[in-house]
Coordinates of C-alpha atoms and ligand atoms in Angstrom, one line a residue:
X1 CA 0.0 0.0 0.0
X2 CA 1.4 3.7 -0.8
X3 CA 1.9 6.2 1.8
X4 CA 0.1 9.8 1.7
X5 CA 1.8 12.7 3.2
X6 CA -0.3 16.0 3.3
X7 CA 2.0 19.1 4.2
X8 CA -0.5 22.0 5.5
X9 CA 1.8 25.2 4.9
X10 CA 1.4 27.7 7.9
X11 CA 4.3 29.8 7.7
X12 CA 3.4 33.0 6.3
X13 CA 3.4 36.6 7.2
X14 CA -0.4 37.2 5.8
X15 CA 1.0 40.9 5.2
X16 CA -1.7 41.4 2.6
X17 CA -4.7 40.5 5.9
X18 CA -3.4 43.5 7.5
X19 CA -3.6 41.8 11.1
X20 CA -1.3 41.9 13.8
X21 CA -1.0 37.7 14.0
X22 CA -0.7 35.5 10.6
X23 CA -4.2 34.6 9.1
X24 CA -3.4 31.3 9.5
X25 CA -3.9 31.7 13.5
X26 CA -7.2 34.4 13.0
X27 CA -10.0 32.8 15.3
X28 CA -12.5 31.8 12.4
X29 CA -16.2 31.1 14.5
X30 CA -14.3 29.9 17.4
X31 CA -11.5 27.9 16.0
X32 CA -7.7 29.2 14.4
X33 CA -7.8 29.3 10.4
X34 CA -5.6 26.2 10.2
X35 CA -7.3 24.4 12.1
X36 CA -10.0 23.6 9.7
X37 CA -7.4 22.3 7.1
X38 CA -5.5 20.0 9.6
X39 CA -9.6 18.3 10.8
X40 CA -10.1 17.4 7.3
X41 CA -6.9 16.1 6.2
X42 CA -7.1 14.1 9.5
X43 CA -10.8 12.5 8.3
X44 CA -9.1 11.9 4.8
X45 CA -7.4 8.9 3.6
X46 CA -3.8 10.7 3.9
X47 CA -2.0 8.9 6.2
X48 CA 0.3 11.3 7.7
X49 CA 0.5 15.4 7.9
X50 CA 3.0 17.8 8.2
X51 CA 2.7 21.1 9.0
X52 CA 4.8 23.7 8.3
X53 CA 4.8 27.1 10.5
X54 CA 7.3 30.2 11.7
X55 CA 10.0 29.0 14.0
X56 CA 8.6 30.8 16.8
X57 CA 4.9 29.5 15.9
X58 CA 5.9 26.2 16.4
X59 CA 5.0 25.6 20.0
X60 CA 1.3 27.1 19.1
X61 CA 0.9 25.0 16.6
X62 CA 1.7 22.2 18.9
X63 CA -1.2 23.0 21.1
X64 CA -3.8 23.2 18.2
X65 CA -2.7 20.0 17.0
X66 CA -3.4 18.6 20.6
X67 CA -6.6 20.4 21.3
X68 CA -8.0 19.3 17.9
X69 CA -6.4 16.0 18.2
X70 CA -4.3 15.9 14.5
X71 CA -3.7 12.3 15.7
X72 CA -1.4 12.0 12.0
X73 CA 0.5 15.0 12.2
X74 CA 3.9 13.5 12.7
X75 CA 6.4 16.6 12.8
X76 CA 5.7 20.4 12.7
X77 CA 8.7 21.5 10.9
X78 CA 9.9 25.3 10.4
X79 CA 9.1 27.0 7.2
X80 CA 11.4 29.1 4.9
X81 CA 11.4 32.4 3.6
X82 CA 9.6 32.2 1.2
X83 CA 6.8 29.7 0.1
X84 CA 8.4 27.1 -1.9
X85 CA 11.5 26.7 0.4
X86 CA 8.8 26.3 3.2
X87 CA 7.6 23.6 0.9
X88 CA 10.6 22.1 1.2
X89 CA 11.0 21.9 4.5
X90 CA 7.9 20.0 4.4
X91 CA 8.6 17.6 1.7
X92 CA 12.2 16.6 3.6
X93 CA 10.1 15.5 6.9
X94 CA 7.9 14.0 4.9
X95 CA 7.5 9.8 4.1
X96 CA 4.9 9.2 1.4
X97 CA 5.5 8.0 -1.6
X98 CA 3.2 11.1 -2.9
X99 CA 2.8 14.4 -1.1
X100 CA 0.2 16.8 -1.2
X101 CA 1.0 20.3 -0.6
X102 CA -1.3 22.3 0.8
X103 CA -2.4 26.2 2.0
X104 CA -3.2 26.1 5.3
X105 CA -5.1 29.0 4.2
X106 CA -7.4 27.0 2.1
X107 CA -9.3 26.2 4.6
X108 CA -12.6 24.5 3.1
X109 CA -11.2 22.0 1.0
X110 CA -13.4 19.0 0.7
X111 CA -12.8 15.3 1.3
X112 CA -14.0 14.6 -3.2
X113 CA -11.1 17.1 -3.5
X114 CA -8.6 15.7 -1.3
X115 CA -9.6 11.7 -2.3
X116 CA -9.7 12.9 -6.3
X117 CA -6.0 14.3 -6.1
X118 CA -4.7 11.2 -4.4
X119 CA -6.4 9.3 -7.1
X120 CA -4.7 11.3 -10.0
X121 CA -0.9 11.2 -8.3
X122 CA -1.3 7.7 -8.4
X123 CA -1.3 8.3 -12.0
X124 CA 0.6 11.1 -13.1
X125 CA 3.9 12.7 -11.2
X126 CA 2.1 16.2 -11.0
X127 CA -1.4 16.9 -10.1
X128 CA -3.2 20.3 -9.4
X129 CA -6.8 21.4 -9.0
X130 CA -8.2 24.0 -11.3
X131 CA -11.0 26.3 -11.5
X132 CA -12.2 28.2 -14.6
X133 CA -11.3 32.1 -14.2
X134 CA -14.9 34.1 -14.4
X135 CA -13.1 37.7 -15.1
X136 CA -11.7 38.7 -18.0
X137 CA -8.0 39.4 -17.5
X138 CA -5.7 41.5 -19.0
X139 CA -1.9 42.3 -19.3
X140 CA -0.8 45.8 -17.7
X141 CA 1.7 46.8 -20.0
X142 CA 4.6 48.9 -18.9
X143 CA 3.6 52.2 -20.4
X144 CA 0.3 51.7 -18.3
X145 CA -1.8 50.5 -20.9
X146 CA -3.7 47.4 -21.1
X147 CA -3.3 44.8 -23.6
X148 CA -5.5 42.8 -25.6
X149 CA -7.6 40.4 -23.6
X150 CA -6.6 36.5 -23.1
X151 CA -8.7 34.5 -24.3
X152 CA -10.9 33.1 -21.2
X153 CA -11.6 29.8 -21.8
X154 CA -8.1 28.9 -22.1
X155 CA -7.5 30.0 -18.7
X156 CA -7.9 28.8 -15.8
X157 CA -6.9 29.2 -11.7
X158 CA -4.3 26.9 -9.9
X159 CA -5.4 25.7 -6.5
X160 CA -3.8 23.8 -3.9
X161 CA -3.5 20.6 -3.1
X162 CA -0.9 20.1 -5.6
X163 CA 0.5 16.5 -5.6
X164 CA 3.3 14.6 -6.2
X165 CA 5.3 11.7 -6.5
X166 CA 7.8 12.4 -3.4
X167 CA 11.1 11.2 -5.0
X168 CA 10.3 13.3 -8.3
X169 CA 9.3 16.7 -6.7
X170 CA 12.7 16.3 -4.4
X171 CA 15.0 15.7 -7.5
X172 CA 13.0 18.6 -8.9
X173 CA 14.2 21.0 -5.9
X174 CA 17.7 19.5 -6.0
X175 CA 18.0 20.6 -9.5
X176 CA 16.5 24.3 -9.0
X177 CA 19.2 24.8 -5.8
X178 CA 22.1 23.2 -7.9
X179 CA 21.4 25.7 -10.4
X180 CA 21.1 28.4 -7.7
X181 CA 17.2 29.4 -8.7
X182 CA 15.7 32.2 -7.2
X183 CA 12.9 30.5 -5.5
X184 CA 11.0 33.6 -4.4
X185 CA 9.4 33.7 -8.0
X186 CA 7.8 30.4 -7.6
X187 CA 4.4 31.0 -6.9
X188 CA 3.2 27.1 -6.7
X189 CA 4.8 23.7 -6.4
X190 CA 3.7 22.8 -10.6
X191 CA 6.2 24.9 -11.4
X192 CA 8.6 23.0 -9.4
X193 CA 8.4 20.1 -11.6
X194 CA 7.9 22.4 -14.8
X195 CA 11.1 24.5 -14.5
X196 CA 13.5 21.7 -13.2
X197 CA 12.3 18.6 -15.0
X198 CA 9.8 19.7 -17.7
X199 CA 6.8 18.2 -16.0
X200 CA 3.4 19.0 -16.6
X201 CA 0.6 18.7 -14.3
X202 CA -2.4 16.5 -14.5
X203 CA -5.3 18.9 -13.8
X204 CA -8.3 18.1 -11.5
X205 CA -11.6 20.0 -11.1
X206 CA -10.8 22.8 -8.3
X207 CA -13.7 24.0 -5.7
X208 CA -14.8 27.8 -5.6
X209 CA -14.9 27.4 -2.1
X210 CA -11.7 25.9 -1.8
X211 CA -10.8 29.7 -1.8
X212 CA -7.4 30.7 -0.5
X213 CA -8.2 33.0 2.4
X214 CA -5.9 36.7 1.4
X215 CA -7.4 39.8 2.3
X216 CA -10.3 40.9 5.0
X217 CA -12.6 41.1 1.9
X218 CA -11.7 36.4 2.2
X219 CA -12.3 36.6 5.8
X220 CA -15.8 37.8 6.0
X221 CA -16.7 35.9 2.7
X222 CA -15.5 32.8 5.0
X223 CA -17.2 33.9 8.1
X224 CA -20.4 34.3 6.0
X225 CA -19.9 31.1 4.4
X226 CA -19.5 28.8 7.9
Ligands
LIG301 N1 3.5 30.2 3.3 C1 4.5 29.5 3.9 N2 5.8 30.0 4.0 C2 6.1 31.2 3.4 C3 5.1 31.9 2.7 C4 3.8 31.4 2.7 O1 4.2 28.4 4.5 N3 7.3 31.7 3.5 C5 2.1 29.7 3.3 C6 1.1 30.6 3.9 O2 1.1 30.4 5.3 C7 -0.2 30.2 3.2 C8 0.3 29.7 1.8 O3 1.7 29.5 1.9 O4 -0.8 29.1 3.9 C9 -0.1 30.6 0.7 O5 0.6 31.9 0.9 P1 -0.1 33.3 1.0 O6 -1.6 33.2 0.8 O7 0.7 34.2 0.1 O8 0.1 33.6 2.5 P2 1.1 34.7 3.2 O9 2.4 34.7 2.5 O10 1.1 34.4 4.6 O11 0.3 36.0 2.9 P3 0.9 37.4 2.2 O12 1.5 37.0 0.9 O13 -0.3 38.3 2.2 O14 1.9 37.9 3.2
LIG302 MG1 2.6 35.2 0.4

């Protein structure tokens, strides 16, 4: 039988919430943001999680792990500066053969979502949920202008969790540091696999409300939605 690791990413700033502690830790009708993450990943199939928080968050995240009894979270590791090297942190303590990498602040991800993506890694090396973009989106162009619209159902929105096989994504990072990549313009763990081994993901169908919580605008849309 294959092992599942989730890795629930925690370690941000949430500069863009404008709030004095991380988003991840906002009490969301009674409970820490990341908390809702962590309970689902714990009723999936996964069988072990990881989280991944601030060095000095790591005691606190101990405790929510206890009080909401995360019985397969197995190490809480500390994140890096930026995401993707707080990814791999993750991936490191990790022991599944596959590995799902998750936003902590995603947190209404459902279990068709989380048992869909496990399906598809067992598949393909790379997987990712997508939705279909509703706005129409446009280039800024350096003089200020805007240029010509993309065409909108050719695009679509990456989501998290984005899976993969645990010994490819790894020799995927150890290429990018060998070559001395600036990971800080790695926005999601597809282009992990993309830029180092020329890897394309498997999509699966995304959620709307598998939103990833950003600004106080997310926050009341979430507090509305529970
Ligand atoms: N994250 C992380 N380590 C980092 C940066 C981000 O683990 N160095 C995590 C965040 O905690 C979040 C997820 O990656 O769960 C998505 O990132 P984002 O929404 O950008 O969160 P923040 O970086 O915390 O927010 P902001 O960009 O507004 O500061
Ligand atoms: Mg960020």
């Amino acid at each position: 039988m294959s092992k599942v690791t989730a890795i629930v990413l925690a370690a941000g700033k949430g500069s863009r919430m404008k709030r004095s502690i991380p988003k991840q830790f906002l009490e969301v009708k009674g409970r820490p943001l990341i908390a809702y993450s962590l309970e689902a990943f714990e009723k999936s199939m996964v069988d072990e999680i990881i989280l991944v928080t601030g060095e000095n968050s790591i005691d606190f995240c101990s405790q929510i792990v206890k009080i909401y009894e995360i019985s397969k979270c197995t190490s809480i590791v500390p994140g890096g500066e930026v995401r993707a090297l707080s990814v791999y942190n993750g991936i490191k303590a990790s022991s599944g053969d596959y590995v799902l990498i998750h936003d902590g602040a995603r947190p209404l991800i459902s279990q068709r979502l989380i048992a869909d993506t496990i399906e598809a890694v067992e598949k393909y090396p790379a997987v990712v949920p997508v939705i279909p973009v509703k706005d129409t989106i446009r280039q800024l162009m350096p003089d200020g202008s805007l240029d010509d619209a993309f065409d909108r159902s050719a695009l679509l929105g990456m989501q998290t969790p984005q899976a993969f096989v645990r010994e490819e994504i790894l020799k995927a990072y150890h290429k990018l540091i060998d070559e001395k990549t600036d990971f800080s313009t790695v926005t999601d763990d597809v282009m992990i696999m993309e830029k180092a081994l020329h890897i394309h993901a498997h999509p699966v169908a995304g959620e709307e409300l598998n939103k990833k919580i950003t600004t106080p605008e997310d926050l009341a849309w979430l507090n509305s939605e529970l």
